[in-house]
Amino acid sequence: MVAHSMTKILCLALNPAIDISSEAEVVRHTHKTRTYNQQQFPGGGGINVARVIVTLGGTCELMFLSGGATGELLEAMLKPLPIMEQTFRIHDPVRVAFAVHETSTNLEYRFVPEGPLVTEAELEPVFDAVAASDADYVVASGSLPRGVPDDTYVRLADLVAARGGRFVLDTSGAPLSQALSRSRMFLVKPSLGEFEAFLGRKLAHDEVGPAAQAHVRTGAAEHIAVTLGGDGAILASADEIIRLPAINVPVNSATGAGDSFVAGMVWSLAKGNAIGDAFRFGQAAGAAAVMTPGTELCRQTDVVDLYERERQKGS
Ligand SMILES: Nc1ncnc2c1ncn2[C@@H]1O[C@H](COP(=O)(O)OP(=O)(O)OP(=O)(O)O)[C@@H](O)[C@H]1O
Ligand SMILES: [Mg+2]
């Protein structure tokens, strides 16, 4: 093996989950809903991003909060992956999310528990570890657990920026609003709905780029990628706006599109590609995720094929 200094990626999962998915002919109230084809995966934003980076042929570090017997199960599920894990012990158990695909309607029912209550004392070692990390990219994705202050991502972003690292954020609600108001991030990836909630107003598609660019110019982030689901995505930087339509793919399950998009972008950036190329690669990863059924994220061959196909079209 060649010894060279690799760009390091650190993924943060403060509210991880075990994702259980299954199928049922019909989901009914009162009566038992018999399910089949149960599958389980390690999940939650930061863990999904780490898994996609591995799928794309990379590796990363992963820091996550882990408690209870479900935490032990989660750790065992992650063990086979080529990821450097650092777990932070909490008292409450890791949550178990449950999704049922109703085959008669092709609808998906997703039950996502709020998860553990985390104390500030339990969270404190995470700040120390992130401050001590020399990762080039620190990717935080997902909701904050209960008990954790809304400015947690702001603090983490500041720690990373202070030493010249690049902080990437994908979250929603108050933690996103705080980060967009008060921090110095490299990249933030709200969905259109999340960005509108932050701004407090609806945006027509042609208003998204200028609004995101205006926000970039406040200094909150170097780049804002607003994803529009089946309508594609818009990347705003200080000096350019790139709009990409969605790649036309058979839609199976949108689960994991956002996480795959983020992982694709970060993986491409870590390989030294320019932000515009990374954006196109993220777009391919997001589209690849919708091609796969259920909670499966994306496949490397799909991502690479879609990226190449779009590149040849000159989009
Ligand atoms: N139907 C689709 N067809 C093609 N590409 C899609 C489709 N849905 C999503 N994508 C791709 O995935 C990216 C992210 O999707 P989306 O905007 O739905 O993320 P999200 O709302 O953060 O999703 P999540 O529920 O995973 O958080 C889109 O910008 C697009 O590139
Ligand atoms: Mg999302």
CSV table of C-alpha atoms and ligand atoms in Angstrom, one decimal:
chain,number,residue,atom,x,y,z
A,1,MET,CA,0.0,0.0,0.0
A,2,VAL,CA,1.1,3.5,-0.8
A,3,ALA,CA,1.6,5.6,2.3
A,4,HIS,CA,0.1,9.0,1.7
A,5,SER,CA,-1.9,11.4,3.8
A,6,MET,CA,-5.6,10.7,3.0
A,7,THR,CA,-8.2,13.3,3.5
A,8,LYS,CA,-10.0,12.4,6.7
A,9,ILE,CA,-13.8,12.4,7.1
A,10,LEU,CA,-15.4,12.2,10.5
A,11,CYS,CA,-19.2,11.5,10.7
A,12,LEU,CA,-21.1,12.5,13.8
A,13,ALA,CA,-24.3,10.6,14.8
A,14,LEU,CA,-25.7,12.2,18.0
A,15,ASN,CA,-29.1,10.4,17.7
A,16,PRO,CA,-28.4,7.1,15.9
A,17,ALA,CA,-31.0,4.4,15.4
A,18,ILE,CA,-31.5,0.8,14.5
A,19,ASP,CA,-33.7,0.9,11.4
A,20,ILE,CA,-36.0,-2.0,11.1
A,21,SER,CA,-38.0,-2.4,7.9
A,22,SER,CA,-40.6,-4.9,6.9
A,23,GLU,CA,-43.5,-5.5,4.6
A,24,ALA,CA,-47.2,-6.1,5.2
A,25,GLU,CA,-50.1,-6.7,2.7
A,26,VAL,CA,-52.3,-4.2,4.6
A,27,VAL,CA,-51.6,-2.1,7.7
A,28,ARG,CA,-54.7,-2.1,9.9
A,29,HIS,CA,-55.7,-0.7,13.2
A,30,THR,CA,-56.8,-2.9,16.1
A,31,HIS,CA,-56.0,-6.2,14.3
A,32,LYS,CA,-52.5,-7.6,14.2
A,33,THR,CA,-50.6,-6.5,11.2
A,34,ARG,CA,-48.4,-9.5,10.2
A,35,THR,CA,-45.1,-8.4,8.7
A,36,TYR,CA,-42.5,-10.3,6.7
A,37,ASN,CA,-39.1,-9.7,5.1
A,38,GLN,CA,-37.8,-8.0,8.2
A,39,GLN,CA,-34.4,-6.3,7.7
A,40,GLN,CA,-32.3,-4.3,10.1
A,41,PHE,CA,-29.7,-1.7,9.5
A,42,PRO,CA,-27.6,0.7,11.5
A,43,GLY,CA,-29.3,4.1,10.9
A,44,GLY,CA,-29.7,7.7,11.8
A,45,GLY,CA,-28.3,10.6,9.7
A,46,GLY,CA,-24.6,10.4,10.6
A,47,ILE,CA,-24.4,6.6,10.5
A,48,ASN,CA,-26.1,6.6,7.1
A,49,VAL,CA,-23.6,9.1,5.7
A,50,ALA,CA,-20.8,6.9,7.0
A,51,ARG,CA,-22.3,3.8,5.5
A,52,VAL,CA,-22.7,5.5,2.1
A,53,ILE,CA,-19.0,6.6,2.2
A,54,VAL,CA,-18.0,3.0,2.7
A,55,THR,CA,-20.3,1.9,-0.1
A,56,LEU,CA,-18.6,4.4,-2.4
A,57,GLY,CA,-15.3,2.8,-1.6
A,58,GLY,CA,-14.1,5.1,1.1
A,59,THR,CA,-13.6,5.0,4.8
A,60,CYS,CA,-14.3,7.4,7.7
A,61,GLU,CA,-14.3,7.9,11.4
A,62,LEU,CA,-17.6,7.7,13.2
A,63,MET,CA,-18.5,9.2,16.5
A,64,PHE,CA,-21.9,8.2,18.0
A,65,LEU,CA,-23.8,8.1,21.2
A,66,SER,CA,-24.7,4.6,22.4
A,67,GLY,CA,-26.7,3.3,25.3
A,68,GLY,CA,-28.5,0.3,26.5
A,69,ALA,CA,-28.8,-3.2,24.8
A,70,THR,CA,-29.8,-1.5,21.6
A,71,GLY,CA,-26.6,0.4,21.7
A,72,GLU,CA,-24.7,-2.8,22.0
A,73,LEU,CA,-26.6,-4.2,19.0
A,74,LEU,CA,-25.8,-1.1,17.0
A,75,GLU,CA,-22.1,-1.4,17.8
A,76,ALA,CA,-22.2,-5.1,16.8
A,77,MET,CA,-23.9,-4.2,13.5
A,78,LEU,CA,-21.3,-1.5,12.7
A,79,LYS,CA,-18.3,-3.7,13.6
A,80,PRO,CA,-17.9,-5.5,10.2
A,81,LEU,CA,-17.7,-2.1,8.4
A,82,PRO,CA,-14.3,-0.5,7.6
A,83,ILE,CA,-15.1,2.5,9.9
A,84,MET,CA,-13.1,3.7,12.8
A,85,GLU,CA,-15.7,4.0,15.5
A,86,GLN,CA,-15.7,6.0,18.7
A,87,THR,CA,-18.7,5.5,20.9
A,88,PHE,CA,-19.8,7.8,23.7
A,89,ARG,CA,-21.7,6.0,26.5
A,90,ILE,CA,-25.1,7.3,27.4
A,91,HIS,CA,-27.6,5.9,30.0
A,92,ASP,CA,-30.7,5.7,27.8
A,93,PRO,CA,-31.0,3.1,25.0
A,94,VAL,CA,-30.5,3.8,21.3
A,95,ARG,CA,-33.9,4.1,19.5
A,96,VAL,CA,-35.4,1.6,17.2
A,97,ALA,CA,-37.1,3.0,14.2
A,98,PHE,CA,-39.7,0.9,12.4
A,99,ALA,CA,-40.9,1.1,8.8
A,100,VAL,CA,-43.6,-1.0,7.1
A,101,HIS,CA,-44.0,-1.1,3.4
A,102,GLU,CA,-47.7,-1.8,2.6
A,103,THR,CA,-47.5,-3.9,-0.5
A,104,SER,CA,-51.1,-3.5,-1.5
A,105,THR,CA,-50.8,0.3,-1.8
A,106,ASN,CA,-47.1,0.6,-2.2
A,107,LEU,CA,-47.2,3.1,0.7
A,108,GLU,CA,-44.6,3.3,3.4
A,109,TYR,CA,-45.4,3.8,7.1
A,110,ARG,CA,-42.5,5.0,9.2
A,111,PHE,CA,-42.4,5.2,12.9
A,112,VAL,CA,-39.5,7.2,14.3
A,113,PRO,CA,-39.1,7.4,18.1
A,114,GLU,CA,-37.7,10.6,19.6
A,115,GLY,CA,-34.9,8.5,21.2
A,116,PRO,CA,-32.9,8.9,24.4
A,117,LEU,CA,-32.7,11.8,26.8
A,118,VAL,CA,-29.1,12.8,26.8
A,119,THR,CA,-27.5,14.9,29.6
A,120,GLU,CA,-25.1,17.7,29.0
A,121,ALA,CA,-22.5,15.7,31.0
A,122,GLU,CA,-22.9,12.8,28.5
A,123,LEU,CA,-22.4,15.1,25.6
A,124,GLU,CA,-19.4,17.0,26.9
A,125,PRO,CA,-16.8,14.3,25.8
A,126,VAL,CA,-18.1,14.6,22.2
A,127,PHE,CA,-17.0,18.3,22.2
A,128,ASP,CA,-13.6,17.3,23.5
A,129,ALA,CA,-13.2,14.5,20.9
A,130,VAL,CA,-14.3,16.8,18.0
A,131,ALA,CA,-11.9,19.5,19.2
A,132,ALA,CA,-9.1,16.9,19.3
A,133,SER,CA,-9.9,15.4,15.9
A,134,ASP,CA,-7.8,16.3,12.9
A,135,ALA,CA,-10.4,15.3,10.3
A,136,ASP,CA,-10.5,17.5,7.2
A,137,TYR,CA,-14.3,17.1,7.0
A,138,VAL,CA,-16.6,16.8,9.9
A,139,VAL,CA,-20.1,15.8,8.8
A,140,ALA,CA,-23.0,16.1,11.2
A,141,SER,CA,-26.3,14.7,10.1
A,142,GLY,CA,-29.6,14.2,11.8
A,143,SER,CA,-31.7,15.4,14.7
A,144,LEU,CA,-30.3,16.2,18.1
A,145,PRO,CA,-31.4,14.0,20.9
A,146,ARG,CA,-33.7,15.3,23.7
A,147,GLY,CA,-31.9,17.2,26.4
A,148,VAL,CA,-29.2,18.5,24.1
A,149,PRO,CA,-29.1,22.3,23.5
A,150,ASP,CA,-30.2,23.6,20.0
A,151,ASP,CA,-26.8,25.3,19.6
A,152,THR,CA,-24.9,22.0,19.8
A,153,TYR,CA,-24.1,22.0,16.1
A,154,VAL,CA,-23.1,25.7,16.3
A,155,ARG,CA,-20.5,24.8,19.0
A,156,LEU,CA,-19.2,21.8,17.0
A,157,ALA,CA,-19.0,23.9,13.8
A,158,ASP,CA,-17.0,26.6,15.6
A,159,LEU,CA,-14.6,24.0,17.0
A,160,VAL,CA,-13.9,22.6,13.5
A,161,ALA,CA,-13.7,26.0,11.8
A,162,ALA,CA,-11.3,27.3,14.5
A,163,ARG,CA,-8.6,24.8,13.4
A,164,GLY,CA,-9.3,25.1,9.7
A,165,GLY,CA,-11.5,22.0,9.3
A,166,ARG,CA,-14.6,21.9,7.1
A,167,PHE,CA,-17.9,21.4,8.9
A,168,VAL,CA,-20.8,19.9,6.9
A,169,LEU,CA,-24.4,20.0,8.3
A,170,ASP,CA,-27.6,18.3,7.4
A,171,THR,CA,-30.3,18.8,10.1
A,172,SER,CA,-33.6,20.6,10.5
A,173,GLY,CA,-35.7,22.8,12.8
A,174,ALA,CA,-34.1,24.8,15.6
A,175,PRO,CA,-30.6,23.2,15.4
A,176,LEU,CA,-30.5,24.1,11.6
A,177,SER,CA,-31.8,27.7,12.3
A,178,GLN,CA,-29.2,28.2,15.0
A,179,ALA,CA,-26.4,27.0,12.7
A,180,LEU,CA,-27.6,29.1,9.8
A,181,SER,CA,-27.7,32.1,12.0
A,182,ARG,CA,-24.6,31.9,14.0
A,183,SER,CA,-21.9,29.6,12.6
A,184,ARG,CA,-19.2,29.3,10.0
A,185,MET,CA,-19.9,26.1,8.1
A,186,PHE,CA,-18.4,24.8,4.9
A,187,LEU,CA,-21.5,23.2,3.5
A,188,VAL,CA,-25.1,23.0,4.7
A,189,LYS,CA,-27.7,20.8,3.0
A,190,PRO,CA,-31.3,21.8,3.9
A,191,SER,CA,-34.2,20.4,1.9
A,192,LEU,CA,-36.4,23.1,0.4
A,193,GLY,CA,-38.9,22.7,3.2
A,194,GLU,CA,-36.2,23.0,5.8
A,195,PHE,CA,-34.7,26.1,4.2
A,196,GLU,CA,-38.2,27.7,3.9
A,197,ALA,CA,-38.9,27.0,7.6
A,198,PHE,CA,-35.6,28.7,8.4
A,199,LEU,CA,-36.5,31.8,6.3
A,200,GLY,CA,-40.1,31.8,7.5
A,201,ARG,CA,-41.5,32.0,3.9
A,202,LYS,CA,-42.2,29.9,0.9
A,203,LEU,CA,-39.9,30.1,-2.1
A,204,ALA,CA,-40.6,29.6,-5.8
A,205,HIS,CA,-37.9,27.4,-7.4
A,206,ASP,CA,-36.3,30.4,-9.1
A,207,GLU,CA,-36.0,32.2,-5.8
A,208,VAL,CA,-34.1,29.4,-4.0
A,209,GLY,CA,-30.7,30.1,-5.5
A,210,PRO,CA,-30.7,33.8,-4.9
A,211,ALA,CA,-32.0,33.4,-1.4
A,212,ALA,CA,-29.4,30.8,-0.6
A,213,GLN,CA,-26.6,32.9,-2.1
A,214,ALA,CA,-27.8,35.9,-0.1
A,215,HIS,CA,-27.5,33.7,3.0
A,216,VAL,CA,-24.0,32.5,2.0
A,217,ARG,CA,-23.0,36.1,1.9
A,218,THR,CA,-23.9,36.5,5.5
A,219,GLY,CA,-20.9,34.2,6.3
A,220,ALA,CA,-22.9,31.4,7.7
A,221,ALA,CA,-21.7,28.8,5.2
A,222,GLU,CA,-19.4,28.7,2.2
A,223,HIS,CA,-21.9,26.7,0.2
A,224,ILE,CA,-25.6,25.9,0.7
A,225,ALA,CA,-27.1,23.0,-1.3
A,226,VAL,CA,-30.8,23.1,-1.2
A,227,THR,CA,-32.3,19.7,-2.3
A,228,LEU,CA,-35.7,19.6,-4.0
A,229,GLY,CA,-36.4,15.9,-4.0
A,230,GLY,CA,-37.7,14.9,-7.5
A,231,ASP,CA,-37.1,18.5,-8.7
A,232,GLY,CA,-33.3,18.2,-8.2
A,233,ALA,CA,-31.1,20.6,-6.2
A,234,ILE,CA,-29.5,24.0,-6.2
A,235,LEU,CA,-26.0,24.9,-5.0
A,236,ALA,CA,-25.3,28.4,-3.9
A,237,SER,CA,-21.8,29.7,-3.3
A,238,ALA,CA,-20.7,33.4,-3.0
A,239,ASP,CA,-19.9,33.7,-6.7
A,240,GLU,CA,-22.1,31.1,-8.4
A,241,ILE,CA,-25.4,29.3,-8.4
A,242,ILE,CA,-25.8,25.9,-10.0
A,243,ARG,CA,-29.2,24.4,-10.6
A,244,LEU,CA,-29.5,20.7,-11.5
A,245,PRO,CA,-32.7,18.9,-12.4
A,246,ALA,CA,-33.2,15.5,-10.8
A,247,ILE,CA,-31.7,12.6,-12.7
A,248,ASN,CA,-34.5,10.6,-14.3
A,249,VAL,CA,-34.5,7.2,-12.5
A,250,PRO,CA,-37.1,4.6,-11.5
A,251,VAL,CA,-38.4,5.7,-8.1
A,252,ASN,CA,-38.5,2.9,-5.5
A,253,SER,CA,-38.0,4.5,-2.1
A,254,ALA,CA,-36.8,8.0,-1.3
A,255,THR,CA,-35.5,6.8,2.0
A,256,GLY,CA,-31.9,7.8,2.4
A,257,ALA,CA,-31.8,10.2,-0.6
A,258,GLY,CA,-30.7,13.1,1.6
A,259,ASP,CA,-28.0,11.2,3.4
A,260,SER,CA,-26.7,9.7,0.2
A,261,PHE,CA,-26.6,13.1,-1.4
A,262,VAL,CA,-24.5,14.5,1.5
A,263,ALA,CA,-22.2,11.5,1.6
A,264,GLY,CA,-21.7,11.7,-2.2
A,265,MET,CA,-20.7,15.3,-2.0
A,266,VAL,CA,-18.3,14.9,0.9
A,267,TRP,CA,-16.7,11.8,-0.7
A,268,SER,CA,-16.1,13.7,-3.9
A,269,LEU,CA,-14.7,16.7,-2.1
A,270,ALA,CA,-12.4,14.5,0.0
A,271,LYS,CA,-11.0,13.1,-3.3
A,272,GLY,CA,-10.1,16.7,-4.2
A,273,ASN,CA,-12.8,17.5,-6.6
A,274,ALA,CA,-14.2,21.0,-7.0
A,275,ILE,CA,-17.5,21.9,-5.3
A,276,GLY,CA,-19.5,21.8,-8.6
A,277,ASP,CA,-18.3,18.3,-9.4
A,278,ALA,CA,-19.0,17.2,-5.8
A,279,PHE,CA,-22.5,18.7,-6.2
A,280,ARG,CA,-23.0,16.6,-9.4
A,281,PHE,CA,-21.7,13.5,-7.6
A,282,GLY,CA,-24.1,14.1,-4.7
A,283,GLN,CA,-26.9,14.4,-7.1
A,284,ALA,CA,-26.0,11.0,-8.6
A,285,ALA,CA,-25.8,9.5,-5.1
A,286,GLY,CA,-29.3,10.9,-4.2
A,287,ALA,CA,-30.8,9.6,-7.4
A,288,ALA,CA,-29.1,6.2,-6.8
A,289,ALA,CA,-30.7,6.0,-3.4
A,290,VAL,CA,-34.2,6.4,-4.8
A,291,MET,CA,-33.6,3.5,-7.2
A,292,THR,CA,-33.1,1.1,-4.3
A,293,PRO,CA,-36.0,-0.4,-2.4
A,294,GLY,CA,-36.8,0.2,1.3
A,295,THR,CA,-34.1,1.4,3.7
A,296,GLU,CA,-31.3,0.3,1.4
A,297,LEU,CA,-29.2,3.5,0.7
A,298,CYS,CA,-27.4,3.4,-2.6
A,299,ARG,CA,-25.2,1.2,-4.7
A,300,GLN,CA,-21.7,2.3,-5.9
A,301,THR,CA,-22.2,1.1,-9.5
A,302,ASP,CA,-25.5,3.1,-9.8
A,303,VAL,CA,-23.8,6.3,-8.4
A,304,VAL,CA,-20.9,6.0,-10.8
A,305,ASP,CA,-23.1,5.1,-13.8
A,306,LEU,CA,-25.5,8.0,-13.2
A,307,TYR,CA,-22.6,10.5,-12.6
A,308,GLU,CA,-20.9,9.4,-15.9
A,309,ARG,CA,-24.2,9.4,-17.8
A,310,GLU,CA,-25.0,13.0,-16.7
A,311,ARG,CA,-21.5,14.1,-17.3
A,312,GLN,CA,-21.6,12.9,-20.9
A,313,LYS,CA,-24.9,14.7,-21.4
A,314,GLY,CA,-22.9,17.8,-20.4
A,315,SER,CA,-25.4,18.8,-17.7
B,1,LIG,N1,-37.5,11.2,-7.2
B,1,LIG,C1,-36.2,11.5,-7.4
B,1,LIG,N2,-35.6,11.3,-8.6
B,1,LIG,C2,-34.3,11.6,-8.8
B,1,LIG,N3,-33.5,12.1,-7.8
B,1,LIG,C3,-34.0,12.3,-6.6
B,1,LIG,C4,-35.4,12.0,-6.3
B,1,LIG,N4,-35.6,12.3,-5.0
B,1,LIG,C5,-34.5,12.7,-4.5
B,1,LIG,N5,-33.5,12.7,-5.4
B,1,LIG,C6,-32.1,13.1,-5.3
B,1,LIG,O1,-31.7,13.1,-3.9
B,1,LIG,C7,-31.5,14.4,-3.5
B,1,LIG,C8,-31.9,14.6,-2.0
B,1,LIG,O2,-33.3,14.3,-2.0
B,1,LIG,P1,-34.3,15.1,-1.1
B,1,LIG,O3,-34.4,16.5,-1.5
B,1,LIG,O4,-35.6,14.3,-1.1
B,1,LIG,O5,-33.5,15.0,0.3
B,1,LIG,P2,-34.1,15.1,1.8
B,1,LIG,O6,-35.4,15.8,1.8
B,1,LIG,O7,-33.1,15.6,2.7
B,1,LIG,O8,-34.4,13.6,2.1
B,1,LIG,P3,-34.4,12.7,3.4
B,1,LIG,O9,-35.8,12.3,3.6
B,1,LIG,O10,-33.5,11.6,3.1
B,1,LIG,O11,-33.8,13.6,4.5
B,1,LIG,C9,-32.2,15.4,-4.5
B,1,LIG,O12,-31.6,16.6,-4.5
B,1,LIG,C10,-32.0,14.6,-5.8
B,1,LIG,O13,-30.7,14.8,-6.2
B,2,MG,MG,-32.9,15.5,4.8
